[in-house]
Coordinates of C-alpha atoms in Angstrom, one line a residue:
M17 CA 119.4 85.7 78.7
L18 CA 121.1 83.6 81.4
S19 CA 124.5 83.9 79.6
V20 CA 124.1 87.6 79.4
R21 CA 123.4 87.9 83.1
L22 CA 126.3 85.6 84.0
S23 CA 128.6 87.7 81.7
Q24 CA 127.4 90.8 83.4
L25 CA 128.0 89.2 86.9
F26 CA 131.6 88.2 86.0
Q27 CA 132.3 91.6 84.6
G28 CA 131.0 93.1 87.9
L29 CA 133.2 90.8 90.0
A30 CA 136.2 91.5 87.8
L31 CA 135.7 95.2 88.2
S32 CA 135.2 94.9 92.0
A33 CA 138.4 92.8 92.1
A34 CA 140.3 95.3 90.0
L35 CA 139.0 98.2 92.3
A36 CA 140.0 96.2 95.4
A37 CA 143.4 95.5 94.0
T38 CA 143.9 99.1 93.0
S39 CA 142.8 100.2 96.4
F40 CA 145.0 97.7 98.2
G41 CA 147.9 98.6 96.0
A42 CA 147.5 102.3 96.8
M43 CA 147.2 101.5 100.5
A44 CA 150.3 99.4 100.4
Q45 CA 152.2 102.0 98.4
H46 CA 151.0 104.7 100.8
A47 CA 152.1 102.6 103.7
T48 CA 155.5 101.9 102.2
E49 CA 155.9 105.6 101.5
N50 CA 155.0 106.4 105.1
V51 CA 157.5 103.8 106.4
E52 CA 160.3 105.1 104.1
A53 CA 159.5 108.7 105.1
S54 CA 159.5 107.7 108.8
E55 CA 162.8 105.9 108.3
T56 CA 164.3 108.9 106.5
A57 CA 163.0 111.3 109.2
A58 CA 164.5 109.1 111.9
T59 CA 167.8 108.8 110.1
T60 CA 167.9 112.6 109.7
E61 CA 166.7 113.1 113.3
E62 CA 169.3 110.7 114.8
K63 CA 172.4 111.6 112.7
T64 CA 175.0 112.8 115.1
I65 CA 178.8 113.2 114.6
G66 CA 180.9 113.2 117.7
F67 CA 184.6 113.7 118.0
V68 CA 187.2 114.5 120.7
A69 CA 190.0 117.1 120.7
V70 CA 193.1 116.3 122.9
G71 CA 196.1 118.5 123.3
D72 CA 199.5 118.6 125.0
T73 CA 199.3 114.9 125.6
G74 CA 202.9 114.0 125.7
A75 CA 204.0 114.6 129.3
V76 CA 205.2 111.8 131.4
T77 CA 205.8 112.6 135.1
P78 CA 209.6 113.1 135.7
W79 CA 211.2 111.9 139.0
Y80 CA 212.0 115.5 140.2
S81 CA 208.3 116.5 140.2
F82 CA 207.6 114.0 143.0
I83 CA 210.3 115.6 145.2
G84 CA 208.6 119.0 144.4
S85 CA 205.3 117.7 145.5
W86 CA 206.7 116.2 148.7
W87 CA 208.3 119.5 149.6
G88 CA 205.1 121.5 148.6
V89 CA 206.9 123.3 145.7
R90 CA 204.4 123.8 142.9
G91 CA 204.2 126.5 140.2
E92 CA 201.6 129.2 139.9
Y93 CA 201.7 130.6 136.4
W94 CA 203.8 127.8 134.9
A95 CA 203.1 124.1 134.1
P96 CA 204.3 121.8 136.9
G97 CA 205.9 118.4 136.3
E98 CA 203.0 116.2 137.3
S99 CA 201.4 114.4 134.3
G100 CA 197.8 113.5 133.9
L101 CA 198.4 111.3 130.8
T102 CA 197.5 108.0 132.3
E103 CA 194.4 109.2 134.3
T104 CA 193.0 111.3 131.4
A105 CA 193.6 108.6 128.9
A106 CA 191.5 106.3 131.1
L107 CA 188.8 108.9 131.4
L108 CA 188.8 109.4 127.6
R109 CA 188.3 105.7 127.0
T110 CA 185.5 105.5 129.4
Y111 CA 183.9 108.6 128.0
C112 CA 184.0 107.3 124.4
Q113 CA 182.5 103.9 125.5
N114 CA 179.4 105.8 126.6
N115 CA 179.4 108.7 124.0
D116 CA 179.8 109.2 120.3
C117 CA 183.5 109.4 119.4
K118 CA 183.9 108.8 115.6
F119 CA 187.4 110.3 115.4
G120 CA 189.8 112.6 117.3
V121 CA 192.2 115.4 116.7
M122 CA 195.5 115.8 118.5
L123 CA 196.6 119.4 119.0
G124 CA 200.4 119.2 119.4
D125 CA 203.1 119.0 122.0
N126 CA 202.8 115.2 121.6
I127 CA 206.2 114.4 123.0
Y128 CA 207.7 116.4 125.9
P129 CA 210.2 117.9 126.5
D130 CA 212.1 117.9 123.2
G131 CA 210.4 115.6 120.8
I132 CA 212.5 112.5 119.8
D133 CA 215.9 112.1 118.3
G134 CA 214.8 110.2 115.2
E135 CA 217.6 107.7 115.6
D136 CA 215.3 104.7 116.0
T137 CA 216.9 104.0 119.3
E138 CA 215.4 102.0 122.2
D139 CA 214.8 105.3 124.0
D140 CA 212.8 106.7 121.1
N141 CA 210.8 103.5 120.7
E142 CA 210.0 103.3 124.4
R143 CA 208.7 106.8 124.5
L144 CA 206.6 106.4 121.3
N145 CA 205.0 103.4 122.9
K146 CA 204.4 105.0 126.3
I147 CA 203.1 108.3 124.9
F148 CA 201.1 107.1 121.9
T149 CA 200.4 103.4 121.8
V150 CA 199.5 102.6 125.4
P151 CA 197.2 105.6 126.1
F152 CA 195.4 105.8 122.7
K153 CA 195.4 102.5 120.9
P154 CA 192.7 101.0 123.3
L155 CA 190.2 103.5 121.7
M156 CA 190.1 101.1 118.8
D157 CA 188.8 98.3 121.0
D158 CA 185.2 99.5 120.7
N159 CA 185.7 101.2 117.2
A160 CA 188.2 99.6 114.9
D161 CA 187.8 102.6 112.5
F162 CA 188.6 105.2 115.1
R163 CA 191.4 107.6 114.0
I164 CA 193.2 110.5 115.5
Y165 CA 194.5 113.3 113.2
P166 CA 197.5 115.0 114.8
T167 CA 199.5 118.3 114.4
L168 CA 202.8 119.1 116.0
G169 CA 203.7 121.7 118.7
N170 CA 206.7 123.7 119.8
H171 CA 208.0 120.9 122.1
D172 CA 207.9 118.4 119.1
W173 CA 210.1 120.8 117.2
R174 CA 212.7 121.4 119.9
G175 CA 215.0 118.6 118.6
K176 CA 216.0 118.3 114.9
R177 CA 214.1 118.0 111.7
K178 CA 215.1 114.3 111.8
G179 CA 213.1 113.8 114.9
V180 CA 210.1 115.6 113.5
S181 CA 210.2 113.4 110.5
A182 CA 210.4 110.4 112.7
Q183 CA 207.4 111.4 114.7
V184 CA 205.3 112.1 111.6
N185 CA 206.3 108.8 110.1
F186 CA 205.3 107.0 113.2
L187 CA 202.0 108.8 113.4
S188 CA 201.3 108.1 109.7
T189 CA 201.8 104.4 110.1
S190 CA 200.6 103.5 113.6
K191 CA 196.9 103.2 114.2
P192 CA 194.8 104.9 115.5
F193 CA 196.9 107.8 114.3
A194 CA 196.6 109.1 110.7
M195 CA 199.0 112.0 110.0
D196 CA 199.5 112.9 106.4
G197 CA 202.5 115.3 106.7
L198 CA 203.1 118.5 108.6
F199 CA 199.9 120.1 107.2
Y200 CA 197.1 118.3 105.4
S201 CA 193.3 118.0 105.1
V202 CA 191.2 114.9 105.7
K203 CA 187.5 113.9 105.7
P204 CA 187.2 111.4 108.5
E205 CA 185.5 108.2 107.0
N206 CA 183.2 107.9 110.1
A207 CA 181.8 111.4 109.4
G208 CA 180.2 110.5 106.0
G209 CA 181.8 113.4 104.2
D210 CA 180.1 116.0 106.4
V211 CA 183.3 117.1 108.2
E212 CA 186.7 118.1 106.9
V213 CA 189.7 118.8 109.1
F214 CA 192.5 121.1 108.1
V215 CA 195.7 120.6 110.0
I216 CA 198.4 123.4 110.0
D217 CA 201.8 123.7 111.7
T218 CA 201.7 127.0 113.6
Q219 CA 205.3 126.5 114.8
I220 CA 206.4 126.8 111.2
L221 CA 204.1 129.8 110.7
L222 CA 205.5 131.7 113.6
T223 CA 209.0 131.6 112.3
G224 CA 208.0 134.1 109.6
L225 CA 206.2 136.4 112.1
T226 CA 207.5 138.9 114.7
V227 CA 206.9 137.5 118.2
Y228 CA 207.7 139.5 121.2
K229 CA 208.7 138.2 124.7
P230 CA 205.4 138.1 126.7
E231 CA 205.4 140.6 129.6
L232 CA 202.6 141.7 131.9
N233 CA 202.1 144.6 134.3
D234 CA 201.1 143.8 137.9
D235 CA 197.4 144.3 137.1
G236 CA 197.5 141.7 134.3
S237 CA 197.6 144.1 131.4
E238 CA 200.1 143.7 128.5
N239 CA 203.5 145.4 128.8
R240 CA 205.3 144.9 125.5
D241 CA 209.0 145.7 125.1
E242 CA 209.6 145.8 121.4
S243 CA 213.3 145.3 121.8
E244 CA 212.6 141.8 123.2
Q245 CA 211.8 139.6 120.2
L246 CA 211.9 135.7 120.2
T247 CA 214.3 134.1 117.8
P248 CA 213.1 131.0 115.9
K249 CA 215.3 128.0 115.5
P250 CA 216.6 127.7 111.9
H251 CA 215.5 124.1 111.5
V252 CA 211.9 125.1 112.1
K253 CA 211.8 127.7 109.3
P254 CA 210.1 126.7 106.0
Q255 CA 212.3 124.4 103.9
N256 CA 210.4 124.3 100.7
D257 CA 207.7 126.1 98.6
A258 CA 204.9 124.0 100.1
E259 CA 205.8 125.0 103.7
R260 CA 206.2 128.6 102.6
N261 CA 202.8 128.6 101.0
M262 CA 201.0 127.0 103.9
L263 CA 198.5 129.8 104.4
G264 CA 197.7 129.9 100.6
W265 CA 197.1 126.1 100.7
L266 CA 194.8 126.5 103.7
T267 CA 192.8 129.3 102.0
D268 CA 192.3 127.3 98.8
A269 CA 191.6 124.1 100.6
L270 CA 188.9 125.7 102.8
K271 CA 187.4 127.5 99.8
N272 CA 187.2 124.3 97.8
S273 CA 185.8 122.1 100.5
T274 CA 182.4 120.6 100.0
A275 CA 182.0 119.5 103.7
K276 CA 179.3 121.0 105.8
W277 CA 181.6 121.5 108.8
K278 CA 185.2 122.8 108.3
F279 CA 187.5 122.7 111.3
V280 CA 191.1 124.0 111.4
I281 CA 193.5 122.6 114.0
G282 CA 196.9 124.0 115.0
H283 CA 199.0 124.0 118.2
H284 CA 199.0 127.7 119.1
P285 CA 195.8 129.5 120.1
I286 CA 194.8 132.9 118.7
W287 CA 193.3 133.8 122.1
S288 CA 194.4 132.5 125.5
S289 CA 194.0 133.1 129.2
G290 CA 197.3 132.0 130.7
G291 CA 199.1 135.3 130.5
N292 CA 202.4 134.0 129.3
K293 CA 202.0 132.9 125.7
F294 CA 199.7 135.7 124.4
E295 CA 202.3 137.3 122.1
Q296 CA 202.3 134.2 119.9
S297 CA 198.5 134.7 119.6
H298 CA 199.1 138.3 118.7
A299 CA 201.3 137.4 115.9
L300 CA 198.9 134.7 114.5
R301 CA 195.7 136.7 114.6
P302 CA 196.5 139.0 111.6
V303 CA 197.3 136.1 109.4
L304 CA 194.9 133.4 110.5
L305 CA 191.7 135.3 111.5
P306 CA 191.0 136.6 107.9
I307 CA 191.0 133.0 106.6
L308 CA 189.3 131.4 109.5
C309 CA 186.5 134.0 109.9
R310 CA 185.6 133.7 106.2
Y311 CA 185.9 129.9 105.6
A312 CA 186.1 127.9 108.8
D313 CA 183.6 127.0 111.4
A314 CA 186.0 126.6 114.3
Y315 CA 189.7 126.7 115.2
F316 CA 191.2 124.1 117.7
A317 CA 194.4 124.6 119.6
G318 CA 196.4 123.5 122.6
H319 CA 199.7 125.1 123.9
E320 CA 198.0 126.7 126.9
H321 CA 197.5 123.9 129.4
T322 CA 193.9 124.9 130.0
L323 CA 190.4 124.2 128.7
E324 CA 188.9 127.2 127.0
V325 CA 185.9 128.1 124.8
Q326 CA 185.8 131.5 123.1
E327 CA 184.3 133.3 120.2
D328 CA 185.8 136.0 118.0
S329 CA 183.1 138.2 116.5
C330 CA 185.3 138.6 113.3
E331 CA 184.3 142.2 113.2
T332 CA 187.9 143.4 113.1
V333 CA 188.8 141.4 109.9
M334 CA 185.4 141.5 108.0
K335 CA 184.7 145.2 108.0
A336 CA 184.1 145.2 104.2
E337 CA 181.6 142.5 104.5
I338 CA 179.8 144.2 107.4
A339 CA 179.7 147.5 105.4
A340 CA 178.1 145.7 102.5
G341 CA 175.3 144.5 104.8
E342 CA 176.5 140.9 104.9
K343 CA 175.7 138.8 108.1
I344 CA 178.9 137.4 109.6
T345 CA 179.2 134.4 112.0
P346 CA 181.6 134.5 114.9
L347 CA 184.5 132.1 114.9
L348 CA 184.3 129.4 117.5
H349 CA 187.7 129.0 119.2
I350 CA 188.5 126.0 121.3
V351 CA 191.6 125.4 123.5
S352 CA 192.1 121.9 124.7
G353 CA 195.6 121.8 126.0
S354 CA 195.5 120.0 129.4
F355 CA 195.4 116.3 128.6
S356 CA 198.6 115.7 130.5
K357 CA 199.6 119.2 131.8
S358 CA 197.8 121.8 133.8
R359 CA 198.3 125.6 134.1
L360 CA 196.5 128.3 135.9
V361 CA 194.2 130.7 134.2
H362 CA 195.5 134.2 134.9
A363 CA 192.2 135.8 136.0
N364 CA 193.4 139.5 135.9
F365 CA 195.0 138.9 132.4
L366 CA 191.8 137.4 131.1
A367 CA 189.7 140.3 132.4
K368 CA 192.1 142.8 130.8
Q369 CA 191.9 140.9 127.5
E370 CA 188.2 141.0 127.4
A371 CA 188.1 144.8 128.2
K372 CA 190.8 145.6 125.6
Y373 CA 189.5 143.3 122.8
P374 CA 185.7 143.6 122.5
Q375 CA 185.6 141.1 119.7
L376 CA 186.5 138.4 122.2
T377 CA 183.9 136.5 124.2
T378 CA 185.1 133.9 126.7
H379 CA 182.5 131.4 127.5
Y380 CA 184.7 129.1 129.5
A381 CA 188.3 129.1 130.8
R382 CA 189.5 126.5 133.3
G383 CA 193.0 125.5 134.4
K384 CA 194.6 124.7 137.7
T385 CA 192.8 126.3 140.6
T386 CA 193.4 130.1 140.4
A387 CA 195.9 131.7 142.8
D388 CA 193.3 133.6 144.8
E389 CA 191.5 130.5 145.8
E390 CA 192.3 128.6 149.1
D391 CA 193.8 125.5 147.3
A392 CA 196.1 126.9 144.6
Y393 CA 197.4 123.6 143.6
T394 CA 194.5 121.6 142.2
Q395 CA 195.4 120.1 138.8
V396 CA 192.7 120.2 136.1
W397 CA 193.3 117.8 133.2
G398 CA 190.8 117.1 130.5
F399 CA 189.8 117.2 126.8
A400 CA 187.0 118.6 124.5
H401 CA 184.2 116.7 122.9
V402 CA 182.2 118.1 120.0
S403 CA 178.8 116.7 118.9
L404 CA 177.4 117.8 115.5
K405 CA 173.7 117.5 114.8
G406 CA 171.9 119.4 112.1
D407 CA 173.2 123.0 112.3
D408 CA 174.3 122.8 115.9
A409 CA 177.8 122.1 117.3
T410 CA 177.7 121.2 121.0
V411 CA 181.0 121.6 122.8
R412 CA 181.7 119.9 126.1
M413 CA 184.7 120.1 128.3
I414 CA 185.4 116.9 130.1
T415 CA 187.5 117.5 133.2
L416 CA 189.5 115.5 135.7
Y417 CA 190.7 117.0 139.0
E418 CA 193.6 116.2 141.2
D419 CA 193.8 117.8 144.6
A420 CA 197.0 118.6 146.5
E421 CA 196.9 115.1 148.1
G422 CA 196.9 113.4 144.7
E423 CA 193.3 112.4 144.8
T424 CA 191.5 112.4 141.4
S425 CA 187.8 112.8 140.6
G426 CA 185.7 113.6 137.5
E427 CA 183.7 116.7 137.3
P428 CA 180.6 117.6 135.2
A429 CA 181.5 118.9 131.7
F430 CA 180.9 122.4 130.7
E431 CA 178.6 122.5 127.7
C432 CA 177.8 125.1 125.0
T433 CA 175.9 124.9 121.8
F434 CA 176.8 126.9 118.8
S435 CA 174.5 127.2 115.7
K436 CA 175.6 127.9 112.2
G437 CA 174.6 131.5 111.3
R438 CA 174.5 132.6 114.9
S439 CA 175.4 135.8 116.5
T440 CA 177.7 135.8 119.5
D441 CA 174.9 136.4 122.0
K442 CA 172.9 133.4 120.6
T443 CA 174.9 130.6 122.1
R444 CA 173.3 128.3 124.6
C445 CA 175.7 127.5 127.5
S446 CA 175.9 125.8 130.7
A447 CA 179.0 126.4 132.8
P448 CA 179.1 124.6 136.1
N449 CA 182.9 125.0 136.4
K450 CA 183.5 128.5 135.1

């Protein structure tokens, strides 16, 4: 009888232990799952990809601009000689020390006024060092993997093909730059495959298009004279099948991309506010907008020495999709062309553009102080910063001001958030400097 009771007791203890172990195991597993879920949620919540866009970086102040400043001779609707390269590069480094900058894009006109000769001379090497290495290599001090993906601009093409090849070679072999030819695509390693950048050469594209001389009426409206066409330089024209098929390459590359965010960069904008380069934008819109509106999230450009944020509704190039009931998303258009040069925004021209082209929405346009303000000579340099989080892209314009006495001061950034699948009126903007 005793042995039976002991056996029953041990069985009961074993069962209790098993139940306790099972309960503890379940609790531990549940706790582990909660921790893993929390970590996953935190990772998803905190994942942010930030990058910078700099344009028209390659100006170094020439001696004659100082004389102009002393005499009070400064331009209104043209880009004066003063360079903001040194000051803006310092601002960029400070900004990226305190904000997320995983990579950068460089939007052309990297070397003023005429590119380089490509002769591997002391002059070329000195300019490459002064314009690229000194201002931008320090960005790697805090992030050894930081890379800048460049394109070329019209000033880079003013010399010979030999000089263009020399610049591309330098930018393909000198960190932090990573330029894989005149046009290319790249998934920045720091972005984890979520971003793909598509680089095109708009100077080559323009050689195959009709571009008129830009002329305005006194009220800022366009005044085209079709007898006045710009003639491209022969060495800029496409030299091989790949260059001739750049738009086909861009279309296929965008279509086949698996990245969540697809950004196209070129030098020339498809919208602008300066009033003296709009005919190039006219020429580019019919060939670029159908591609960009269908497959890209944003287009980045320089050329205008201003900072601008616009949207194109895409309604003019996606009529078939609209008729079929498809929802279309506006194209985000960012101009960041005042890293080293500054130009006035032509207020009358901008107003006429928005009235004539209802598909255009300008959220921000800032250049030198406009002509109708008391101080018409304040320089405005700067760059764009984009922060990607979830389905939102937040664009900030970081600005640096120099007044007529040469004093510089930072200003609060313009900020606007654009969501995937948005309509034009669903952006969230704060524009203290507009």
